[in-house]
Coordinates of C-alpha atoms in Angstrom, one line a residue:
X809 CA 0.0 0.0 0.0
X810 CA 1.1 3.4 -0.8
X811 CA -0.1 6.1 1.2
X812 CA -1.0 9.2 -1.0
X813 CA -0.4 12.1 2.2
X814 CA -0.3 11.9 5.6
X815 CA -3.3 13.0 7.0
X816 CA -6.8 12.0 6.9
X817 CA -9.8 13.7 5.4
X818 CA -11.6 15.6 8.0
X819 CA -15.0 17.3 7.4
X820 CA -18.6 18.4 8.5
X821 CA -21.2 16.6 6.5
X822 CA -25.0 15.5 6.1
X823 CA -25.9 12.5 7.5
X824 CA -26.9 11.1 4.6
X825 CA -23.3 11.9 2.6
X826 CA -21.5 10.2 5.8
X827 CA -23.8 6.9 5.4
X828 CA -22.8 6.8 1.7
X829 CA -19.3 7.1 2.5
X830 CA -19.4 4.1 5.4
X831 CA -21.6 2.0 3.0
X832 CA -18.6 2.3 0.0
X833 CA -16.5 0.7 2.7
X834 CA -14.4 3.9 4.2
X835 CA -12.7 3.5 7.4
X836 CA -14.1 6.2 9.7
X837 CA -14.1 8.1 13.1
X838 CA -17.3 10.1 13.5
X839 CA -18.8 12.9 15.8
X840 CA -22.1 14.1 17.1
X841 CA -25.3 14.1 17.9
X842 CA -26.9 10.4 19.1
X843 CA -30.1 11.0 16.9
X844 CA -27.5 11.4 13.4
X845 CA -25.4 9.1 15.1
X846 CA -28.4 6.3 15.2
X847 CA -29.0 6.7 11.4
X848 CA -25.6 5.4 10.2
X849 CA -25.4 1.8 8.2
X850 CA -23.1 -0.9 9.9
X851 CA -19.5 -0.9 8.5
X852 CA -15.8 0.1 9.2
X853 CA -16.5 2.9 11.8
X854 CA -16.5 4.3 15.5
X855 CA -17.9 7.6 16.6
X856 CA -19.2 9.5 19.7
X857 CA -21.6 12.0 20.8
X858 CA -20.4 15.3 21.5
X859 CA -20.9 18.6 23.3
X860 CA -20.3 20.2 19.9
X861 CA -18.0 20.8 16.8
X862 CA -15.0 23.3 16.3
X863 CA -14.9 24.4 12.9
X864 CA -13.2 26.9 10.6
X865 CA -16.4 29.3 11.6
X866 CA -16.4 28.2 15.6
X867 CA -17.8 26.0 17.8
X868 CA -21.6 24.5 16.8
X869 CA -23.3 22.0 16.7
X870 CA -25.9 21.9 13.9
X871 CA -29.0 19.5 12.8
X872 CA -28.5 17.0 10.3
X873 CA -24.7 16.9 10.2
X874 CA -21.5 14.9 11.0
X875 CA -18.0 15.6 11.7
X876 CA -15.5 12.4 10.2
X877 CA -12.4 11.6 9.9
X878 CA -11.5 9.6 6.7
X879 CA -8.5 7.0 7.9
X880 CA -9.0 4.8 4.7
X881 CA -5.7 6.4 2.5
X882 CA -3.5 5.7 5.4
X883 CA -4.8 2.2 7.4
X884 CA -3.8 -1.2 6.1
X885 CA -6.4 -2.8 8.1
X886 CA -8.4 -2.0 11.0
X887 CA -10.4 -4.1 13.8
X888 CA -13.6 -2.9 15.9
X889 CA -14.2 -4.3 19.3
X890 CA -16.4 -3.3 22.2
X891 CA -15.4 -3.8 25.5
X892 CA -16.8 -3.4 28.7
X893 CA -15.0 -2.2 32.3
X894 CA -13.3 -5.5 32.5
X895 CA -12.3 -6.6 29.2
X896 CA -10.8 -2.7 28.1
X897 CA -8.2 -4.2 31.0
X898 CA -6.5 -5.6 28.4
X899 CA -7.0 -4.3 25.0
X900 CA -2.9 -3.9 24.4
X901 CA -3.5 -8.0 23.5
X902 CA -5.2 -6.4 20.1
X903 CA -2.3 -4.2 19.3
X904 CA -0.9 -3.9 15.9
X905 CA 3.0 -4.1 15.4
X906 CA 2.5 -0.7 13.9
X907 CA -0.1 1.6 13.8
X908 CA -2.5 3.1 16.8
X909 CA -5.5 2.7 18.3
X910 CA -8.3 4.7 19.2
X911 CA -10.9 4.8 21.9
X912 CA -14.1 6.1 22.7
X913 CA -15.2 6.5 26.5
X914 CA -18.8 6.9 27.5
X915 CA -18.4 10.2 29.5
X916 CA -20.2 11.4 32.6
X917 CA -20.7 7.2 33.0
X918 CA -20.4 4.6 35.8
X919 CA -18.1 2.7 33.1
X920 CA -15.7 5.5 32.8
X921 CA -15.6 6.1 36.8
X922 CA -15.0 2.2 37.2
X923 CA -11.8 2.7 34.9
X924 CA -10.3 6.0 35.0
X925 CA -8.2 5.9 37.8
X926 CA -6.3 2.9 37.0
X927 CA -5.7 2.9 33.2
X928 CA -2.1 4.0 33.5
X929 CA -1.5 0.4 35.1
X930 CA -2.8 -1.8 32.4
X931 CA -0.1 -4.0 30.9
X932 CA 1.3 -2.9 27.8
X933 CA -1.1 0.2 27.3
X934 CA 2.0 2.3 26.2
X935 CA 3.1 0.3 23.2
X936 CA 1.5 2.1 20.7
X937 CA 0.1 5.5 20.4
X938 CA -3.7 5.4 22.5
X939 CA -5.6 8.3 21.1
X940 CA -9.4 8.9 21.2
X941 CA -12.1 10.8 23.1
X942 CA -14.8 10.4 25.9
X943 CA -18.4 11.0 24.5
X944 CA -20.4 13.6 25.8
X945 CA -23.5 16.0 25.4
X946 CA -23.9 20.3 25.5
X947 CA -23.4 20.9 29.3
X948 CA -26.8 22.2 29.4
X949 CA -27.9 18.5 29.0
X950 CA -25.9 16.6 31.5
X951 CA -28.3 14.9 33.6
X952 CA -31.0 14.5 31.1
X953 CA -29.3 12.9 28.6
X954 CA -26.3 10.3 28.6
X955 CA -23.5 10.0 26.5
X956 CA -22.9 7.0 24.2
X957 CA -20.4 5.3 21.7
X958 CA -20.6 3.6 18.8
X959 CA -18.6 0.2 17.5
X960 CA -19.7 0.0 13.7
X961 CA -23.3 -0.1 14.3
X962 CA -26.0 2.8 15.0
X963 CA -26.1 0.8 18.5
X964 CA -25.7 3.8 21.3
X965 CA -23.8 2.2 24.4
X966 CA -23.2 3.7 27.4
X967 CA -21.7 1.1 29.2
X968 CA -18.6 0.1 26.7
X969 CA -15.9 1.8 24.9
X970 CA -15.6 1.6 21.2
X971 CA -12.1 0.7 20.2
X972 CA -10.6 1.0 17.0
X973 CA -7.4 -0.9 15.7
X974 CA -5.4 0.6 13.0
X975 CA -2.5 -0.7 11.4
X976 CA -0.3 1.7 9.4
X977 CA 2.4 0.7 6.7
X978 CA 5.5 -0.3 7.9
X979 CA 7.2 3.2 7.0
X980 CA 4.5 5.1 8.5
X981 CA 4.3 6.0 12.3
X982 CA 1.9 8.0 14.3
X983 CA 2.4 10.1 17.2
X984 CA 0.0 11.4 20.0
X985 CA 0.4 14.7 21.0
X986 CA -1.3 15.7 24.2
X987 CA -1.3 19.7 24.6
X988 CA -2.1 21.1 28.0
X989 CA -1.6 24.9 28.7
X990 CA -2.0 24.4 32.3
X991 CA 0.8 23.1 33.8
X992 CA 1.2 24.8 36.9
X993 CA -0.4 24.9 40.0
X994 CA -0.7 27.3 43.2
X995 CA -3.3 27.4 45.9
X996 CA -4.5 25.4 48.5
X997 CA -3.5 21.3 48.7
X998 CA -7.2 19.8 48.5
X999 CA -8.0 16.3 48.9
X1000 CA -11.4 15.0 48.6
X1001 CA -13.1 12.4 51.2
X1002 CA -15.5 11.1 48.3
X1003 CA -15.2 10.2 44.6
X1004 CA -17.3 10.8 42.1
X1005 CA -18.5 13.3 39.1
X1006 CA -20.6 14.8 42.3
X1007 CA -19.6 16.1 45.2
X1008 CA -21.1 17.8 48.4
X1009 CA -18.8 16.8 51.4
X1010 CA -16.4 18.8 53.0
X1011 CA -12.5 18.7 51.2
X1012 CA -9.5 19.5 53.1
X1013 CA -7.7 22.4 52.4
X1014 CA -4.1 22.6 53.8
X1015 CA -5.4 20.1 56.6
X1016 CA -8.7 22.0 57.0
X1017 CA -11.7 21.1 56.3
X1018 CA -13.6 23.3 53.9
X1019 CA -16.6 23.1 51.5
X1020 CA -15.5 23.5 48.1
X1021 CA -17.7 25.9 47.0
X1022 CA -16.7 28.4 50.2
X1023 CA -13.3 28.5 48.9
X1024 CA -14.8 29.5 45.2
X1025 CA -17.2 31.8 46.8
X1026 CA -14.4 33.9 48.1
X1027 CA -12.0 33.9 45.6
X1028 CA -9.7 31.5 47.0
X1029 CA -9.5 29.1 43.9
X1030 CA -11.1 30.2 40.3
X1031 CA -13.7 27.9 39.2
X1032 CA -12.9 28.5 35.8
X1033 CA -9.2 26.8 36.1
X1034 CA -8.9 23.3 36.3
X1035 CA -7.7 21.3 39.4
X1036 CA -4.5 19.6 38.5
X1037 CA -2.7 16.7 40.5
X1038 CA 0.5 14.3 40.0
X1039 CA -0.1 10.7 39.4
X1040 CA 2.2 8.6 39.1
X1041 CA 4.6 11.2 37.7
X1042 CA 1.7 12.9 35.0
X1043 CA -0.2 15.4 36.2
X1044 CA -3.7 15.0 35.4
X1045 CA -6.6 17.4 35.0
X1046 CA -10.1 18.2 36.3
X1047 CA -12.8 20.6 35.7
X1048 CA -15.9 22.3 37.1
X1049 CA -18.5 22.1 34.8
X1050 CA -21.7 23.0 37.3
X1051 CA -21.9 24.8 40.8
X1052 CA -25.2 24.8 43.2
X1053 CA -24.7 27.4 44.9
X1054 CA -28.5 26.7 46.4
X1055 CA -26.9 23.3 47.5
X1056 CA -23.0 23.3 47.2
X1057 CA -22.8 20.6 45.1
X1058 CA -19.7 20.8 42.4
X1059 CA -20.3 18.9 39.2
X1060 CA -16.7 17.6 37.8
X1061 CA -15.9 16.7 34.0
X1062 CA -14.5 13.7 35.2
X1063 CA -14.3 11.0 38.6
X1064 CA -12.9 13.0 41.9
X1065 CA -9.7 10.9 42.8
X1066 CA -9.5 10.5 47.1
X1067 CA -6.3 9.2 46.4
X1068 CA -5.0 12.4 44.9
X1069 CA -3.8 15.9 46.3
X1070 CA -5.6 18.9 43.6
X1071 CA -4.4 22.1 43.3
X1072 CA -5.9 24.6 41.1
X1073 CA -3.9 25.7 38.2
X1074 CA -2.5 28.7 38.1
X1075 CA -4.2 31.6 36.0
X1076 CA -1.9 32.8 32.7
X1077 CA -2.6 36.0 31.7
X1078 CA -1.2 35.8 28.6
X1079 CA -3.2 32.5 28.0
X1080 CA -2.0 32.7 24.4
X1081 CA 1.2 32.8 25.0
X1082 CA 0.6 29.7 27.4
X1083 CA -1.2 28.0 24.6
X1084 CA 1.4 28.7 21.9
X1085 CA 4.0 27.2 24.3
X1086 CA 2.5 23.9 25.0
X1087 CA 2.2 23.6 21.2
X1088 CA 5.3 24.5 20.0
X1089 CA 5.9 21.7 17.9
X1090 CA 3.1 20.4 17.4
X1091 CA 0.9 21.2 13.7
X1092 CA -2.7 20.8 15.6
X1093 CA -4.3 22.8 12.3
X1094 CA -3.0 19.3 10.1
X1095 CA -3.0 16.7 12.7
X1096 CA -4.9 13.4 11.1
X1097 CA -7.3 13.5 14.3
X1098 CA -7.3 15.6 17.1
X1099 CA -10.1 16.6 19.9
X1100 CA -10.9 19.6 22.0
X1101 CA -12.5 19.6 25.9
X1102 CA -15.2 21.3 26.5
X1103 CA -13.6 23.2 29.6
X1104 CA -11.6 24.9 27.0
X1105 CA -13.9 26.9 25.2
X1106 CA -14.0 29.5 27.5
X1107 CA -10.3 30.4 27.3
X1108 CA -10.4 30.4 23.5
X1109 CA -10.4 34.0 21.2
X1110 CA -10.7 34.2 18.0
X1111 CA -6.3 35.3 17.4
X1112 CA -6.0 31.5 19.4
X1113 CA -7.6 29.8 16.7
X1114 CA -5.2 29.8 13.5
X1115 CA -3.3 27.7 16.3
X1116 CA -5.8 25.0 17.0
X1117 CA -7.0 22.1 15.1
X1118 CA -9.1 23.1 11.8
X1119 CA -11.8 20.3 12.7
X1120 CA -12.3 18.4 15.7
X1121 CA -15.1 17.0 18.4
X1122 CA -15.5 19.2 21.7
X1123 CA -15.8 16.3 24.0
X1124 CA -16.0 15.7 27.9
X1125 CA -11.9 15.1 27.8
X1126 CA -9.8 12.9 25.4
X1127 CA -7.6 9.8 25.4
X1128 CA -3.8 10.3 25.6
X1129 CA -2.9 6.7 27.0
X1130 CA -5.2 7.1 30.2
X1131 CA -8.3 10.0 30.3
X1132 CA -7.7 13.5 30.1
X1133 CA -9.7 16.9 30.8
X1134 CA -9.3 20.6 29.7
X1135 CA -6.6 19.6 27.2
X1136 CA -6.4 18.9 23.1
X1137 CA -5.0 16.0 21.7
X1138 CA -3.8 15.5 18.1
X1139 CA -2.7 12.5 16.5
X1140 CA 0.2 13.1 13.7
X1141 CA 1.3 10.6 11.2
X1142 CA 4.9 10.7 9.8
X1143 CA 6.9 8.9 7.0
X1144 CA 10.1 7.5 8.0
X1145 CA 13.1 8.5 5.4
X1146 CA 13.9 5.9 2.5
X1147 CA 17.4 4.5 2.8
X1148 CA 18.7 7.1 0.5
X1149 CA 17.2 10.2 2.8
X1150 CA 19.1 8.8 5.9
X1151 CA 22.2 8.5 4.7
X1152 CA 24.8 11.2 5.5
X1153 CA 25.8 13.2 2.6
X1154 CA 29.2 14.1 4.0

């Protein structure tokens, strides 16, 4: 197989033109809404609901239409599987000798709170690139309306992941990119008695114990930042997507860890300068796939986004080996010199 260019073709289309294109046998990675996502024939494909879209003309998310990526000019093969909470334990096993795979988490789910904290120990998970998303709905919705995943079929799951194998031609590699402009953290050392997506106890803060929502309330900590913490040597990050002020109740983007100490990121005021930093490097406009959290919308302008991905899903966090929030992941594929390239001229 020759592959033609590097990266996939990524677009917003009707319904109807993505069903054509899955029932002429392209391979294919699709976002949005459960009711378009329910329409679409059986065949070589994956896909997720979504708060919404970033395009070329901002974030929507309209009636009728699909956002895809086309992986069919650069896979040799691929393989669909569904897994539930114990059998993603071990989807390394499925790993091709090149290539990458890609998964979709239900977000906002039991499944993805049953799995999130421990990913980073699954044998063999880091043998190939892990890149993918975890479903999710506009924020408006959560609570009346889950998010699901789809393995090939127009079958909505909430209780599985959708996995995608893909093997690449032997001199093609691909590379996950994971790009997080918050990287530092100040404040208060909080630790949480409870785990969950909601949460009402008491934390403690520096050893005392505090509601949450006291110290957002008085401008200890800014809601709008997300909570980072270190494990196992990668710091990790959470978000506030919903405060009760009525009740005190914090809604989080994703499973409170007890196990964890949070701090809350430190503000940039330069947040594109931040931004630029973290993808220095890093061609997110030209990536084959990438995906956006929803918690970063708000820090977005319109002179940030020649720098960000020219398609992608906003989703409830992505997939960079274990399950991230408030980041954007890309996934860029590379040709490795012929023979005649690598040799030294001198």
């Amino acid at each position: 197989m020759t592959v033609s260019k590097l990266n996939t073709t990524r677009a917003l289309a009707k319904t109807l033109d993505v069903a054509d294109l899955i029932k002429a046998g392209r391979i294919l990675l699709v976002a949005g809404d459960e009711a378009e996502l329910t329409q679409l024939p059986e065949g070589q494909w994956v896909g997720g609901t979504v708060s919404g879209f970033l395009t070329p003309d901002g974030f929507t998310l309209p009636a009728g239409q699909l956002i895809y990526a086309d992986l069919s000019q650069i896979a040799l093969r691929v393989e669909l599987r569904l897994f539930d909470s114990i059998q993603i334990q071990s989807l390394s096993e499925y790993y091709p000798c090149n290539g990458f795979a890609l998964a979709i988490l239900p977000g906002y789910s039991a499944f993805l709170e049953n799995i999130a904290t421990h990913m980073s120990d699954w044998q063999g998970l880091y043998n190939i690139p892990l890149a993918g998303w975890v479903s999710a709905v506009p924020l408006a919705e959560i609570g009346h309306r889950q998010p699901k995943v789809f393995c090939g079929t127009g079958t909505a799951w909430d209780d599985r992941a959708a996995i995608m194998y893909v093997t690449l031609p032997d001199a093609t590699y691909a590379e996950l990119n994971v790009v997080n402009p918050f990287c530092s953290a100040i404040g208060p050392a909080i630790r949480f008695s409870e785990s969950g997506y909601r949460l009402s106890a008491p934390c403690m803060a520096d050893g005392q114990s505090v509601r949450l929502i006291d110290l957002i309330t008085n401008g200890t900590v800014d809601a709008s930042l997300p909570l980072i913490a270190d494990r196992d040597g990668a710091l990790v990050n959470n978000s506030i997507i919903n405060i009760e002020s009525a009740t005190g109740d914090i809604t989080f983007l994703s499973p409170i860890e007890t196990e964890l100490v949070y701090h809350f990121a430190e503000a940039s005021s330069i947040f594109k300068e931040a931004l630029r930093r973290a993808v220095a490097g890093i061609n997110l406009p030209e990536a084959a796939l990438a995906s956006v959290c929803v918690a970063c919308l708000p820090h977005f302008s319109a002179d940030i986004r020649p720098m960000l991905p020219a398609i992608a899903p906003v989703t409830f966090g992505q997939i960079g080996y274990t399950v991230l929030t408030q980041t954007i992941t890309s996934l860029n594929l590379s040709c490795l010199p012929l023979p005649s390239e690598a040799q030294d001229p001198s």
